[in-house]
JSON list of C-alpha atoms in Angstrom, two decimals:
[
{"chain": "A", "resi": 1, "resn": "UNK", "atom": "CA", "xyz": [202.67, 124.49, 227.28]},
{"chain": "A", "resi": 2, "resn": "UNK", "atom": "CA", "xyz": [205.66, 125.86, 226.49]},
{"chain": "A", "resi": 3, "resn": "UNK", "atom": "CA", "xyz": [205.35, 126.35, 222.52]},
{"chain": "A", "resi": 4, "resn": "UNK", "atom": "CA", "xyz": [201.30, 127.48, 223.24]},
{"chain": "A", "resi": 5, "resn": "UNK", "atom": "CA", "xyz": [203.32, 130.69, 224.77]},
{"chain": "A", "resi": 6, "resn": "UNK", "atom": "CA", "xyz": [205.70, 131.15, 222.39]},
{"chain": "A", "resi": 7, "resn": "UNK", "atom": "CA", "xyz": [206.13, 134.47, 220.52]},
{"chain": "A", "resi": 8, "resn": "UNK", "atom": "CA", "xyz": [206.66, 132.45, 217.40]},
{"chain": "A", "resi": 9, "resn": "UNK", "atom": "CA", "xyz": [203.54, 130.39, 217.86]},
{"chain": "A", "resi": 10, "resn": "UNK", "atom": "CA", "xyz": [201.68, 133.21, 218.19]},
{"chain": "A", "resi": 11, "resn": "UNK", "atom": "CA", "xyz": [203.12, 135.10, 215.21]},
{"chain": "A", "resi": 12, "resn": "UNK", "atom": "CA", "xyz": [202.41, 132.20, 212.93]},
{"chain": "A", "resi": 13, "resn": "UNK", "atom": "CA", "xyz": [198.74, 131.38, 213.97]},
{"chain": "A", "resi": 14, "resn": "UNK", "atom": "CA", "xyz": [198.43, 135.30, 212.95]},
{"chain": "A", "resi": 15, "resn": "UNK", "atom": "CA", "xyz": [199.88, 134.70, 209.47]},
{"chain": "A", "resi": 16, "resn": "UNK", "atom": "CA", "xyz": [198.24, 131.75, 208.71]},
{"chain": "A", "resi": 17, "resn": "UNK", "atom": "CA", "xyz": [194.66, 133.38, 210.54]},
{"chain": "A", "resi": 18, "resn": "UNK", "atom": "CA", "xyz": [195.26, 136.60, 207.51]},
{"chain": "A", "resi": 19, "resn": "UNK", "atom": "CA", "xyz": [195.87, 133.95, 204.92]},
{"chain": "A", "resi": 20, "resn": "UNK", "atom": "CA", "xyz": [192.84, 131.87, 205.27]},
{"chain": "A", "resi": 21, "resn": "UNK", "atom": "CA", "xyz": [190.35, 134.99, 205.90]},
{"chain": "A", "resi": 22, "resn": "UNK", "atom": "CA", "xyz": [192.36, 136.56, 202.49]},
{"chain": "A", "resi": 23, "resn": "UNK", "atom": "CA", "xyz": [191.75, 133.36, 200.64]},
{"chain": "A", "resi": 24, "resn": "UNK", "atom": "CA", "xyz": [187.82, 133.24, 201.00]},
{"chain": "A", "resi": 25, "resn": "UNK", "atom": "CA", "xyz": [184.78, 134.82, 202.06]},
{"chain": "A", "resi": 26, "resn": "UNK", "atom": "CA", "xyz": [182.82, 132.04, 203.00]},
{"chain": "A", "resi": 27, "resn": "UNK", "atom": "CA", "xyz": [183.32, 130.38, 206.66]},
{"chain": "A", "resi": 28, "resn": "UNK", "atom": "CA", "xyz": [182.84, 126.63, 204.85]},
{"chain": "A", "resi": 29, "resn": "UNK", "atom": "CA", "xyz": [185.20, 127.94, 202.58]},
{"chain": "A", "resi": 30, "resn": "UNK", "atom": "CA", "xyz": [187.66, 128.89, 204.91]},
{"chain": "A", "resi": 31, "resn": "UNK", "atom": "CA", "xyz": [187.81, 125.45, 206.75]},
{"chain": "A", "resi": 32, "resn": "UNK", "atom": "CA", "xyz": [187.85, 123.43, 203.73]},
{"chain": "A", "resi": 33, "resn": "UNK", "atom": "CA", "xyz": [190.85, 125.44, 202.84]},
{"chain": "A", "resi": 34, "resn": "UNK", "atom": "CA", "xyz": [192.34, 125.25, 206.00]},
{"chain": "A", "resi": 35, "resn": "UNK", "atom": "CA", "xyz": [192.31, 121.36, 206.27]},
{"chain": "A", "resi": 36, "resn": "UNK", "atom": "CA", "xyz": [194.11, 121.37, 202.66]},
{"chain": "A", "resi": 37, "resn": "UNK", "atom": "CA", "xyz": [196.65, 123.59, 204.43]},
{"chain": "A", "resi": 38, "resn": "UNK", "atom": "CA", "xyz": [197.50, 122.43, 207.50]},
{"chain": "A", "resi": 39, "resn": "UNK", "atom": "CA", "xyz": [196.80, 118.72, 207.25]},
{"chain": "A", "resi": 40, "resn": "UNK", "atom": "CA", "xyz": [197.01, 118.35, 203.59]},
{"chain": "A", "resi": 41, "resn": "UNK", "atom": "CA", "xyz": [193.76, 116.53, 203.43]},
{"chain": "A", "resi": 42, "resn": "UNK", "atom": "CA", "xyz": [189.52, 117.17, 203.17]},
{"chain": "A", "resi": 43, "resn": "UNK", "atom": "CA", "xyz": [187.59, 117.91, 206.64]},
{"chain": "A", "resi": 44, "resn": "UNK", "atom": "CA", "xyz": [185.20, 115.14, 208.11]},
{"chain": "A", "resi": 45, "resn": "UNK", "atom": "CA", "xyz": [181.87, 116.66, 208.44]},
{"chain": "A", "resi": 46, "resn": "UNK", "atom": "CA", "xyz": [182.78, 116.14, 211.85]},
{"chain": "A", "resi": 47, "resn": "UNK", "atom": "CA", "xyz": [185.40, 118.26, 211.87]},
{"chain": "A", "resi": 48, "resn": "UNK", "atom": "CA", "xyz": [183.61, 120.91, 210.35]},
{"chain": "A", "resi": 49, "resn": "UNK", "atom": "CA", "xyz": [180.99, 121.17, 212.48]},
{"chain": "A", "resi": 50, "resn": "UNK", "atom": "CA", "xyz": [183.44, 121.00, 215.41]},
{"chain": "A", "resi": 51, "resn": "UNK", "atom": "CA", "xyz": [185.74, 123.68, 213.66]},
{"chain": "A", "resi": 52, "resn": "UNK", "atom": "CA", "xyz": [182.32, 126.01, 213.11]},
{"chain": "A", "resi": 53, "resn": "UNK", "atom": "CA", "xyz": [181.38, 125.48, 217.06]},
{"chain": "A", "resi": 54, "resn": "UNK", "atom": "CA", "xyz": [184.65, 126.72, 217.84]},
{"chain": "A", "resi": 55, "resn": "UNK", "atom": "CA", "xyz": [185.11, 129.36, 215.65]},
{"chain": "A", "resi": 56, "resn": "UNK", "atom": "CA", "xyz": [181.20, 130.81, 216.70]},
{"chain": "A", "resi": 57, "resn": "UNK", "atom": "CA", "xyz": [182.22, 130.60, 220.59]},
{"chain": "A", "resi": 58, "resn": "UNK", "atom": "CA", "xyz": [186.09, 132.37, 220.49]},
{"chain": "A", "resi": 59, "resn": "UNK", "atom": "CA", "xyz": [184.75, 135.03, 218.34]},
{"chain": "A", "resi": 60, "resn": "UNK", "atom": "CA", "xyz": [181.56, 135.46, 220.32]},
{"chain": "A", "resi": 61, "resn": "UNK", "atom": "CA", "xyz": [183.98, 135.45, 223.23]},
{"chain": "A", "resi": 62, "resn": "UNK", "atom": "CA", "xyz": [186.37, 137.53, 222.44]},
{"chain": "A", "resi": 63, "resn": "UNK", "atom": "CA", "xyz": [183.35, 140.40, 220.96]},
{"chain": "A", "resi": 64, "resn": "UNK", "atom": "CA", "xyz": [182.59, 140.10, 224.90]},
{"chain": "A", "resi": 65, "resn": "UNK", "atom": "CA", "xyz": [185.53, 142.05, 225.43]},
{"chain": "A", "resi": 66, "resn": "UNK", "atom": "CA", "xyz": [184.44, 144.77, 223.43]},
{"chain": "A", "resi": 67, "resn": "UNK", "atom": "CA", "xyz": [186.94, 144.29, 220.39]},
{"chain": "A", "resi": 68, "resn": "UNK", "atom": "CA", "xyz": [184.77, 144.67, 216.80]},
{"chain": "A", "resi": 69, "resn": "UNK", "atom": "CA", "xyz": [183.65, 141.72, 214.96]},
{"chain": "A", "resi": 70, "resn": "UNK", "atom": "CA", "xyz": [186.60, 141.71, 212.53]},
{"chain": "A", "resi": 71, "resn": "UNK", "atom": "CA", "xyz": [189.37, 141.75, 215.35]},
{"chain": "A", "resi": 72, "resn": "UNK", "atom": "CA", "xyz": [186.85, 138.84, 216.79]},
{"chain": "A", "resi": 73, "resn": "UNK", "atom": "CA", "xyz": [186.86, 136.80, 213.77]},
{"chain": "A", "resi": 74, "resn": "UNK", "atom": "CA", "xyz": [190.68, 137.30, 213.77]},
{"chain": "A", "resi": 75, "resn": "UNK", "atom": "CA", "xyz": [191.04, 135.98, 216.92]},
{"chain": "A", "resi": 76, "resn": "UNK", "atom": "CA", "xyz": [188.94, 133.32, 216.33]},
{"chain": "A", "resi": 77, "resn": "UNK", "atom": "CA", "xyz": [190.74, 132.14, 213.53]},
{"chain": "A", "resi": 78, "resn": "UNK", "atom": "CA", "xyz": [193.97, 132.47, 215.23]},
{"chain": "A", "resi": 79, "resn": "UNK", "atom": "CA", "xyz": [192.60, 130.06, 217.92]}
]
């Protein structure tokens, strides 16, 4: 719980959140690239599908707040 609040935590979900929406266009795109990333490895369909849920209910979420749809996908990314 501890590192889920850190400042640091935060910060680097940000970076890596810019870096994947700067490396592609595509949402499929984006997760594929992800995986490769962070766990050095291809997505399981499941995972993708999963990963697209989530992704679809932070950033529909967060546009509930009234933030615009590219500070929602940011956030949704960051998630």
């Amino acid at each position: 719980l501890t590192l889920l609040n850190d400042p640091l935590i935060h910060k680097q979900a940000e970076q890596i959140a810019k870096r994947v929406l700067d490396q592609a266009s595509e949402q499929q795109d984006r997760l594929h690239f992800v995986y490769l990333l962070m766990l050095e490895r291809p997505a399981t369909d499941e995972e993708l599908s999963v990963s697209r849920q989530l992704l679809v209910s932070v950033a529909n979420h967060t546009k509930e707040t009234g933030v615009s749809e590219k500070i929602a996908e940011q956030e949704a990314w960051q998630s």
